[in-house]
PDB file of C-alpha atoms in Angstrom:
ATOM      1  CA  MET A   1     -19.564 -35.889  87.444  1.00 98.00           C
ATOM      2  CA  ILE A   2     -17.303 -37.026  84.908  1.00 98.00           C
ATOM      3  CA  LEU A   3     -18.561 -35.614  81.234  1.00 98.00           C
ATOM      4  CA  TYR A   4     -17.591 -37.730  78.280  1.00 98.00           C
ATOM      5  CA  PHE A   5     -17.506 -38.353  74.522  1.00 98.00           C
ATOM      6  CA  SER A   6     -15.763 -41.549  72.646  1.00 97.00           C
ATOM      7  CA  GLY A   7     -15.910 -42.347  69.398  1.00 96.00           C
ATOM      8  CA  THR A   8     -14.009 -45.452  69.375  1.00 97.00           C
ATOM      9  CA  GLY A   9     -13.305 -45.893  72.915  1.00 97.00           C
ATOM     10  CA  ASN A  10     -10.748 -44.352  74.546  1.00 98.00           C
ATOM     11  CA  SER A  11     -12.189 -41.635  75.977  1.00 98.00           C
ATOM     12  CA  GLU A  12     -14.812 -44.272  77.231  1.00 98.00           C
ATOM     13  CA  TYR A  13     -12.182 -46.282  79.128  1.00 98.00           C
ATOM     14  CA  VAL A  14     -10.529 -44.071  80.524  1.00 98.00           C
ATOM     15  CA  ALA A  15     -13.971 -42.020  82.072  1.00 98.00           C
ATOM     16  CA  HIS A  16     -15.198 -45.204  83.500  1.00 98.00           C
ATOM     17  CA  ARG A  17     -11.753 -45.419  85.849  1.00 98.00           C
ATOM     18  CA  ILE A  18     -12.311 -41.956  87.325  1.00 98.00           C
ATOM     19  CA  ALA A  19     -15.768 -42.630  87.588  1.00 98.00           C
ATOM     20  CA  ASN A  20     -14.874 -45.912  89.478  1.00 97.00           C
ATOM     21  CA  ALA A  21     -11.906 -44.905  91.405  1.00 98.00           C
ATOM     22  CA  LEU A  22     -13.388 -41.357  92.989  1.00 98.00           C
ATOM     23  CA  CYS A  23     -16.800 -43.208  93.403  1.00 97.00           C
ATOM     24  CA  ASP A  24     -18.910 -40.534  90.501  1.00 97.00           C
ATOM     25  CA  GLN A  25     -21.541 -40.316  88.762  1.00 97.00           C
ATOM     26  CA  GLU A  26     -20.562 -40.388  84.355  1.00 97.00           C
ATOM     27  CA  MET A  27     -22.245 -39.441  81.533  1.00 98.00           C
ATOM     28  CA  ASN A  28     -22.163 -39.952  78.377  1.00 98.00           C
ATOM     29  CA  LEU A  29     -22.061 -36.944  76.091  1.00 98.00           C
ATOM     30  CA  PHE A  30     -22.710 -38.867  72.849  1.00 97.00           C
ATOM     31  CA  GLU A  31     -27.005 -38.644  72.461  1.00 96.00           C
ATOM     32  CA  LYS A  32     -26.739 -35.637  74.122  1.00 98.00           C
ATOM     33  CA  ILE A  33     -24.154 -34.482  70.971  1.00 97.00           C
ATOM     34  CA  LYS A  34     -26.360 -36.034  68.836  1.00 97.00           C
ATOM     35  CA  ASP A  35     -30.004 -34.820  69.835  1.00 97.00           C
ATOM     36  CA  HIS A  36     -28.456 -31.597  70.300  1.00 97.00           C
ATOM     37  CA  ASP A  37     -30.003 -31.779  73.344  1.00 98.00           C
ATOM     38  CA  TYR A  38     -28.713 -28.703  75.676  1.00 98.00           C
ATOM     39  CA  THR A  39     -30.626 -29.157  78.645  1.00 98.00           C
ATOM     40  CA  GLU A  40     -28.909 -28.281  82.405  1.00 98.00           C
ATOM     41  CA  LEU A  41     -26.850 -30.343  83.457  1.00 98.00           C
ATOM     42  CA  LYS A  42     -26.635 -30.207  87.927  1.00 98.00           C
ATOM     43  CA  SER A  43     -22.983 -31.363  89.896  1.00 98.00           C
ATOM     44  CA  GLN A  44     -21.708 -30.739  93.480  1.00 96.00           C
ATOM     45  CA  SER A  45     -18.679 -31.980  92.674  1.00 97.00           C
ATOM     46  CA  PRO A  46     -16.524 -31.230  90.431  1.00 98.00           C
ATOM     47  CA  TRP A  47     -17.276 -31.417  86.937  1.00 98.00           C
ATOM     48  CA  ILE A  48     -14.358 -33.827  84.760  1.00 98.00           C
ATOM     49  CA  ILE A  49     -14.868 -33.796  80.848  1.00 98.00           C
ATOM     50  CA  VAL A  50     -13.295 -36.890  79.451  1.00 98.00           C
ATOM     51  CA  ALA A  51     -12.483 -36.119  74.974  1.00 98.00           C
ATOM     52  CA  PRO A  52     -10.518 -37.421  72.271  1.00 98.00           C
ATOM     53  CA  THR A  53      -7.539 -35.081  70.642  1.00 97.00           C
ATOM     54  CA  TYR A  54      -8.899 -34.090  67.674  1.00 96.00           C
ATOM     55  CA  ALA A  55      -5.952 -32.058  65.444  1.00 93.00           C
ATOM     56  CA  TRP A  56      -4.731 -30.527  68.961  1.00 91.00           C
ATOM     57  CA  GLN A  57      -7.289 -29.376  70.770  1.00 94.00           C
ATOM     58  CA  ILE A  58     -11.133 -30.880  71.741  1.00 97.00           C
ATOM     59  CA  PRO A  59     -13.263 -32.074  69.510  1.00 97.00           C
ATOM     60  CA  HIS A  60     -15.163 -28.929  67.877  1.00 96.00           C
ATOM     61  CA  ILE A  61     -18.485 -31.359  68.724  1.00 97.00           C
ATOM     62  CA  LEU A  62     -18.022 -31.007  72.112  1.00 98.00           C
ATOM     63  CA  GLU A  63     -17.056 -27.576  72.875  1.00 97.00           C
ATOM     64  CA  GLU A  64     -19.754 -26.463  71.056  1.00 97.00           C
ATOM     65  CA  TRP A  65     -22.295 -28.787  73.480  1.00 98.00           C
ATOM     66  CA  LEU A  66     -19.925 -27.447  75.900  1.00 98.00           C
ATOM     67  CA  ILE A  67     -21.433 -23.517  75.175  1.00 98.00           C
ATOM     68  CA  HIS A  68     -25.191 -24.068  74.850  1.00 98.00           C
ATOM     69  CA  THR A  69     -24.885 -26.265  77.663  1.00 98.00           C
ATOM     70  CA  LYS A  70     -25.501 -24.942  81.234  1.00 98.00           C
ATOM     71  CA  LEU A  71     -23.084 -26.908  83.734  1.00 98.00           C
ATOM     72  CA  SER A  72     -24.343 -25.624  87.350  1.00 98.00           C
ATOM     73  CA  GLY A  73     -23.476 -26.460  91.124  1.00 98.00           C
ATOM     74  CA  ASN A  74     -19.959 -26.862  91.032  1.00 98.00           C
ATOM     75  CA  LYS A  75     -17.955 -24.403  88.924  1.00 98.00           C
ATOM     76  CA  ASP A  76     -14.503 -26.204  89.107  1.00 98.00           C
ATOM     77  CA  ILE A  77     -13.807 -28.014  85.734  1.00 98.00           C
ATOM     78  CA  TYR A  78     -11.476 -30.660  84.404  1.00 98.00           C
ATOM     79  CA  PHE A  79     -10.524 -32.029  81.153  1.00 98.00           C
ATOM     80  CA  VAL A  80      -8.400 -35.333  81.004  1.00 98.00           C
ATOM     81  CA  MET A  81      -7.495 -35.964  76.926  1.00 98.00           C
ATOM     82  CA  THR A  82      -6.741 -39.242  75.339  1.00 98.00           C
ATOM     83  CA  CYS A  83      -4.781 -38.658  72.661  1.00 97.00           C
ATOM     84  CA  GLY A  84      -2.742 -40.828  70.103  1.00 95.00           C
ATOM     85  CA  ASP A  85       0.398 -38.796  70.076  1.00 91.00           C
ATOM     86  CA  GLY A  86       0.434 -35.334  71.678  1.00 93.00           C
ATOM     87  CA  ILE A  87      -2.273 -32.830  72.991  1.00 95.00           C
ATOM     88  CA  GLY A  88      -0.083 -29.757  71.807  1.00 93.00           C
ATOM     89  CA  ASN A  89      -1.138 -26.956  73.083  1.00 94.00           C
ATOM     90  CA  ALA A  90      -4.601 -27.589  73.881  1.00 94.00           C
ATOM     91  CA  GLU A  91      -4.705 -26.209  77.919  1.00 95.00           C
ATOM     92  CA  LYS A  92      -4.867 -22.629  76.563  1.00 94.00           C
ATOM     93  CA  TYR A  93      -7.834 -23.202  74.225  1.00 96.00           C
ATOM     94  CA  LEU A  94      -9.792 -24.926  77.202  1.00 97.00           C
ATOM     95  CA  ILE A  95      -8.542 -21.815  79.417  1.00 96.00           C
ATOM     96  CA  HIS A  96     -10.868 -19.559  76.872  1.00 96.00           C
ATOM     97  CA  LEU A  97     -13.276 -22.237  76.663  1.00 98.00           C
ATOM     98  CA  CYS A  98     -13.754 -22.362  80.474  1.00 98.00           C
ATOM     99  CA  SER A  99     -13.642 -17.854  81.042  1.00 97.00           C
ATOM    100  CA  THR A 100     -16.390 -18.091  78.155  1.00 97.00           C
ATOM    101  CA  ILE A 101     -18.780 -20.709  79.822  1.00 98.00           C
ATOM    102  CA  GLY A 102     -18.239 -19.379  83.171  1.00 97.00           C
ATOM    103  CA  MET A 103     -15.444 -22.183  84.858  1.00 98.00           C
ATOM    104  CA  ASN A 104     -12.898 -22.524  87.201  1.00 98.00           C
ATOM    105  CA  ASP A 105     -10.419 -23.832  84.832  1.00 98.00           C
ATOM    106  CA  ARG A 106      -8.478 -26.991  86.750  1.00 98.00           C
ATOM    107  CA  GLY A 107      -6.724 -27.685  84.356  1.00 97.00           C
ATOM    108  CA  CYS A 108      -5.511 -30.363  81.096  1.00 98.00           C
ATOM    109  CA  TYR A 109      -4.281 -34.125  81.735  1.00 98.00           C
ATOM    110  CA  GLU A 110      -2.925 -35.287  78.665  1.00 98.00           C
ATOM    111  CA  VAL A 111      -3.035 -39.593  78.288  1.00 98.00           C
ATOM    112  CA  VAL A 112      -1.729 -40.982  75.410  1.00 98.00           C
ATOM    113  CA  MET A 113      -3.686 -44.255  73.961  1.00 98.00           C
ATOM    114  CA  PRO A 114      -3.764 -45.969  71.463  1.00 98.00           C
ATOM    115  CA  GLU A 115      -3.799 -44.511  67.470  1.00 97.00           C
ATOM    116  CA  ASN A 116      -7.242 -45.000  66.428  1.00 96.00           C
ATOM    117  CA  TYR A 117      -7.367 -42.148  63.725  1.00 96.00           C
ATOM    118  CA  ILE A 118      -7.398 -45.046  60.538  1.00 97.00           C
ATOM    119  CA  VAL A 119      -8.039 -42.041  57.484  1.00 95.00           C
ATOM    120  CA  MET A 120      -4.275 -40.508  58.302  1.00 94.00           C
ATOM    121  CA  PHE A 121      -2.294 -43.423  60.865  1.00 95.00           C
ATOM    122  CA  LYS A 122      -1.672 -47.175  61.421  1.00 96.00           C
ATOM    123  CA  THR A 123      -3.633 -47.905  63.766  1.00 97.00           C
ATOM    124  CA  PRO A 124      -2.624 -51.118  66.539  1.00 97.00           C
ATOM    125  CA  THR A 125      -2.990 -54.814  66.572  1.00 96.00           C
ATOM    126  CA  ARG A 126      -5.199 -55.829  69.212  1.00 95.00           C
ATOM    127  CA  GLN A 127      -2.414 -56.988  71.148  1.00 96.00           C
ATOM    128  CA  GLU A 128      -0.627 -53.684  70.579  1.00 97.00           C
ATOM    129  CA  ALA A 129      -3.088 -51.788  72.216  1.00 97.00           C
ATOM    130  CA  ILE A 130      -3.756 -53.948  74.782  1.00 97.00           C
ATOM    131  CA  SER A 131       0.276 -52.931  75.767  1.00 97.00           C
ATOM    132  CA  MET A 132      -0.059 -49.526  75.279  1.00 97.00           C
ATOM    133  CA  ILE A 133      -2.907 -49.333  77.486  1.00 98.00           C
ATOM    134  CA  GLU A 134      -1.004 -50.948  80.447  1.00 97.00           C
ATOM    135  CA  LYS A 135       1.663 -48.239  79.605  1.00 97.00           C
ATOM    136  CA  ALA A 136      -1.119 -45.681  79.948  1.00 98.00           C
ATOM    137  CA  GLU A 137      -2.416 -47.323  83.256  1.00 98.00           C
ATOM    138  CA  PRO A 138      -0.584 -45.460  86.054  1.00 98.00           C
ATOM    139  CA  VAL A 139      -0.471 -41.977  83.753  1.00 98.00           C
ATOM    140  CA  ILE A 140      -4.284 -42.532  83.853  1.00 98.00           C
ATOM    141  CA  ASP A 141      -3.916 -43.621  88.005  1.00 98.00           C
ATOM    142  CA  GLN A 142      -2.040 -40.124  88.613  1.00 98.00           C
ATOM    143  CA  ALA A 143      -4.438 -37.658  86.763  1.00 98.00           C
ATOM    144  CA  ILE A 144      -6.977 -39.371  89.522  1.00 98.00           C
ATOM    145  CA  GLU A 145      -4.541 -39.104  92.423  1.00 98.00           C
ATOM    146  CA  TYR A 146      -4.520 -35.424  91.431  1.00 98.00           C
ATOM    147  CA  LEU A 147      -8.375 -35.306  90.996  1.00 98.00           C
ATOM    148  CA  ARG A 148      -9.168 -37.426  94.357  1.00 97.00           C
ATOM    149  CA  ALA A 149      -6.622 -34.421  96.232  1.00 98.00           C
ATOM    150  CA  HIS A 150      -8.674 -31.811  94.154  1.00 97.00           C
ATOM    151  CA  LYS A 151      -5.468 -30.487  93.502  1.00 98.00           C
ATOM    152  CA  ASP A 152      -5.464 -28.146  90.083  1.00 98.00           C
ATOM    153  CA  PHE A 153      -3.219 -30.623  86.783  1.00 98.00           C
ATOM    154  CA  PRO A 154       0.247 -29.369  86.373  1.00 96.00           C
ATOM    155  CA  LYS A 155       0.158 -26.464  83.689  1.00 91.00           C
ATOM    156  CA  CYS A 156       2.049 -28.063  80.666  1.00 83.00           C
ATOM    157  CA  GLN A 157       4.747 -26.166  78.932  1.00 86.00           C
ATOM    158  CA  PRO A 158       4.229 -26.253  74.918  1.00 86.00           C
ATOM    159  CA  SER A 159       6.804 -25.972  72.461  1.00 90.00           C
ATOM    160  CA  ILE A 160       6.770 -23.560  69.884  1.00 91.00           C
ATOM    161  CA  VAL A 161       6.003 -26.684  67.344  1.00 89.00           C
ATOM    162  CA  GLU A 162       2.865 -27.396  70.231  1.00 87.00           C
ATOM    163  CA  ARG A 163       1.202 -23.941  70.046  1.00 86.00           C
ATOM    164  CA  LEU A 164       1.588 -23.779  66.220  1.00 85.00           C
ATOM    165  CA  SER A 165      -1.132 -27.277  66.173  1.00 85.00           C
ATOM    166  CA  SER A 166      -3.330 -26.318  68.471  1.00 87.00           C
ATOM    167  CA  GLY A 167      -3.599 -22.759  66.756  1.00 87.00           C
ATOM    168  CA  LEU A 168      -2.454 -23.146  63.377  1.00 84.00           C
ATOM    169  CA  VAL A 169      -2.767 -26.563  61.723  1.00 82.00           C
ATOM    170  CA  ASN A 170      -6.331 -27.072  63.833  1.00 87.00           C
ATOM    171  CA  HIS A 171      -7.440 -24.345  62.181  1.00 88.00           C
ATOM    172  CA  LEU A 172      -6.674 -25.257  58.823  1.00 87.00           C
ATOM    173  CA  PHE A 173      -6.715 -28.862  59.036  1.00 88.00           C
ATOM    174  CA  TYR A 174     -11.344 -29.283  60.138  1.00 89.00           C
ATOM    175  CA  PRO A 175     -11.958 -27.322  56.502  1.00 88.00           C
ATOM    176  CA  LEU A 176      -8.674 -29.289  54.482  1.00 89.00           C
ATOM    177  CA  PHE A 177      -8.774 -32.993  55.846  1.00 90.00           C
ATOM    178  CA  VAL A 178     -12.382 -33.415  58.207  1.00 93.00           C
ATOM    179  CA  HIS A 179     -14.533 -34.559  55.860  1.00 95.00           C
ATOM    180  CA  ASP A 180     -16.528 -37.543  54.155  1.00 96.00           C
ATOM    181  CA  LYS A 181     -15.680 -37.442  50.626  1.00 95.00           C
ATOM    182  CA  LYS A 182     -13.144 -40.842  50.760  1.00 97.00           C
ATOM    183  CA  PHE A 183     -15.950 -42.806  52.485  1.00 98.00           C
ATOM    184  CA  TYR A 184     -17.177 -45.331  51.332  1.00 97.00           C
ATOM    185  CA  VAL A 185     -18.308 -49.383  51.846  1.00 97.00           C
ATOM    186  CA  THR A 186     -17.023 -52.572  50.213  1.00 97.00           C
ATOM    187  CA  ASP A 187     -19.128 -55.438  48.744  1.00 96.00           C
ATOM    188  CA  ALA A 188     -18.782 -57.178  52.372  1.00 97.00           C
ATOM    189  CA  CYS A 189     -21.789 -54.284  53.847  1.00 97.00           C
ATOM    190  CA  ILE A 190     -24.198 -56.460  54.910  1.00 97.00           C
ATOM    191  CA  SER A 191     -26.626 -53.129  55.431  1.00 97.00           C
ATOM    192  CA  CYS A 192     -26.626 -53.777  59.396  1.00 97.00           C
ATOM    193  CA  GLY A 193     -27.082 -50.401  60.346  1.00 97.00           C
ATOM    194  CA  LEU A 194     -24.606 -50.290  63.467  1.00 98.00           C
ATOM    195  CA  CYS A 195     -22.262 -47.026  61.145  1.00 98.00           C
ATOM    196  CA  GLU A 196     -25.919 -45.003  61.010  1.00 97.00           C
ATOM    197  CA  LYS A 197     -26.165 -45.596  65.207  1.00 97.00           C
ATOM    198  CA  VAL A 198     -23.046 -44.985  65.999  1.00 97.00           C
ATOM    199  CA  CYS A 199     -22.575 -41.243  64.373  1.00 98.00           C
ATOM    200  CA  PRO A 200     -23.051 -38.438  66.865  1.00 97.00           C
ATOM    201  CA  LEU A 201     -23.715 -35.719  63.772  1.00 97.00           C
ATOM    202  CA  GLN A 202     -25.910 -37.864  62.097  1.00 97.00           C
ATOM    203  CA  ASN A 203     -24.276 -37.856  59.179  1.00 98.00           C
ATOM    204  CA  ILE A 204     -25.230 -41.320  58.109  1.00 98.00           C
ATOM    205  CA  LYS A 205     -28.171 -42.259  56.023  1.00 97.00           C
ATOM    206  CA  PHE A 206     -29.950 -45.959  54.299  1.00 96.00           C
ATOM    207  CA  VAL A 207     -30.071 -45.323  50.102  1.00 95.00           C
ATOM    208  CA  ASN A 208     -31.592 -48.825  48.566  1.00 94.00           C
ATOM    209  CA  GLY A 209     -29.342 -50.538  51.467  1.00 94.00           C
ATOM    210  CA  LYS A 210     -26.637 -49.265  52.206  1.00 96.00           C
ATOM    211  CA  PRO A 211     -24.682 -45.872  54.041  1.00 97.00           C
ATOM    212  CA  ILE A 212     -24.567 -42.690  52.566  1.00 97.00           C
ATOM    213  CA  TRP A 213     -22.147 -40.343  54.213  1.00 98.00           C
ATOM    214  CA  ASN A 214     -23.707 -36.332  54.345  1.00 96.00           C
ATOM    215  CA  HIS A 215     -20.759 -33.871  54.845  1.00 95.00           C
ATOM    216  CA  ASN A 216     -21.177 -33.457  58.760  1.00 96.00           C
ATOM    217  CA  CYS A 217     -18.576 -35.042  59.039  1.00 97.00           C
ATOM    218  CA  THR A 218     -16.244 -34.881  62.163  1.00 97.00           C
ATOM    219  CA  HIS A 219     -13.916 -37.290  62.132  1.00 97.00           C
ATOM    220  CA  CYS A 220     -14.766 -39.699  65.343  1.00 97.00           C
ATOM    221  CA  MET A 221     -13.677 -42.812  63.418  1.00 98.00           C
ATOM    222  CA  ALA A 222     -16.750 -43.930  64.564  1.00 98.00           C
ATOM    223  CA  CYS A 223     -18.047 -45.899  62.061  1.00 98.00           C
ATOM    224  CA  ILE A 224     -14.950 -47.444  60.031  1.00 98.00           C
ATOM    225  CA  SER A 225     -13.620 -48.856  63.266  1.00 98.00           C
ATOM    226  CA  ARG A 226     -17.133 -50.392  65.160  1.00 97.00           C
ATOM    227  CA  CYS A 227     -18.136 -51.856  61.383  1.00 98.00           C
ATOM    228  CA  PRO A 228     -18.723 -55.247  62.287  1.00 97.00           C
ATOM    229  CA  LYS A 229     -17.635 -56.095  58.506  1.00 97.00           C
ATOM    230  CA  GLU A 230     -14.990 -54.160  57.806  1.00 97.00           C
ATOM    231  CA  ALA A 231     -16.646 -53.145  55.258  1.00 98.00           C
ATOM    232  CA  ILE A 232     -15.829 -48.974  55.717  1.00 98.00           C
ATOM    233  CA  GLU A 233     -12.711 -47.974  54.022  1.00 98.00           C
ATOM    234  CA  TYR A 234     -11.414 -44.218  53.882  1.00 98.00           C
ATOM    235  CA  GLY A 235      -9.706 -43.786  49.974  1.00 97.00           C
ATOM    236  CA  LYS A 236      -7.352 -46.343  50.285  1.00 96.00           C
ATOM    237  CA  HIS A 237      -5.039 -45.140  53.745  1.00 96.00           C
ATOM    238  CA  SER A 238      -7.245 -47.712  55.188  1.00 97.00           C
ATOM    239  CA  ARG A 239      -7.009 -50.926  53.770  1.00 96.00           C
ATOM    240  CA  GLY A 240      -5.170 -53.286  55.565  1.00 95.00           C
ATOM    241  CA  LEU A 241      -4.951 -51.507  58.828  1.00 97.00           C
ATOM    242  CA  PRO A 242      -6.794 -53.259  62.013  1.00 96.00           C
ATOM    243  CA  ARG A 243      -9.974 -51.152  63.031  1.00 97.00           C
ATOM    244  CA  TYR A 244      -9.436 -50.072  65.773  1.00 97.00           C
ATOM    245  CA  THR A 245     -11.684 -50.219  69.048  1.00 97.00           C
ATOM    246  CA  CYS A 246     -10.899 -50.146  72.584  1.00 97.00           C
ATOM    247  CA  PRO A 247     -10.444 -53.490  73.793  1.00 95.00           C
ATOM    248  CA  LYS A 248     -11.084 -52.383  77.830  1.00 84.00           C
ATOM    249  CA  SER A 249     -14.244 -50.224  76.407  1.00 70.00           C
ATOM    250  CA  SER A 250     -17.582 -51.655  77.226  1.00 60.00           C
ATOM    251  CA  LYS A 251     -18.867 -51.702  73.706  1.00 54.00           C
ATOM    252  CA  SER A 252     -15.721 -53.311  72.426  1.00 50.00           C
TER     253      SER A 252
END
């Protein structure tokens, strides 16, 4: 079974590709994470977790969900991580996670996709994104071949910088940078409520017809990227940048 979490569609697209190729069931974890639903899940096929890379590890909210949810049936678990540049030494922490939840680690696979982290980096235009996804297709196909053959993903050899990124940098990044203090809404807001609906942490509430962020943000970029009027900004950095959602995602 393929389980995925996706803020702007990259991991959703990769999960769909894998599910279709393997004729396997897939599940979007958005509602389960949002509702703190830790109901036991069962699969006879290996578990395949598809997720974005947040500060060179899987998102903390996904890790928490995996720790609290029993995955029964097949004990093998693969991780496929989408990223804008690299996954660092995420594999080390996933091996520890697998040991914690009693699963057999079958490896971690990196898929570079278009950048969505608009609060810190430059996001691509739609055409640039499509071109990048085309380059990612053979990488996704290779991951599928490993999965189809029930082979472990190849082990990575992280550099010193990658080890530091997934370790010390990740540890510092969340408390220092992952916050909602700089999000604000412009006069372009039409009070549609979509930002509230797409927040996996129920962090956005409407007050007098405008969204308010309540200091429990994971920086998934769903709110700022999916706003139909591009009315949400993050400080000065996001101004003028294209809002990225995967052009091949079902939600785009």
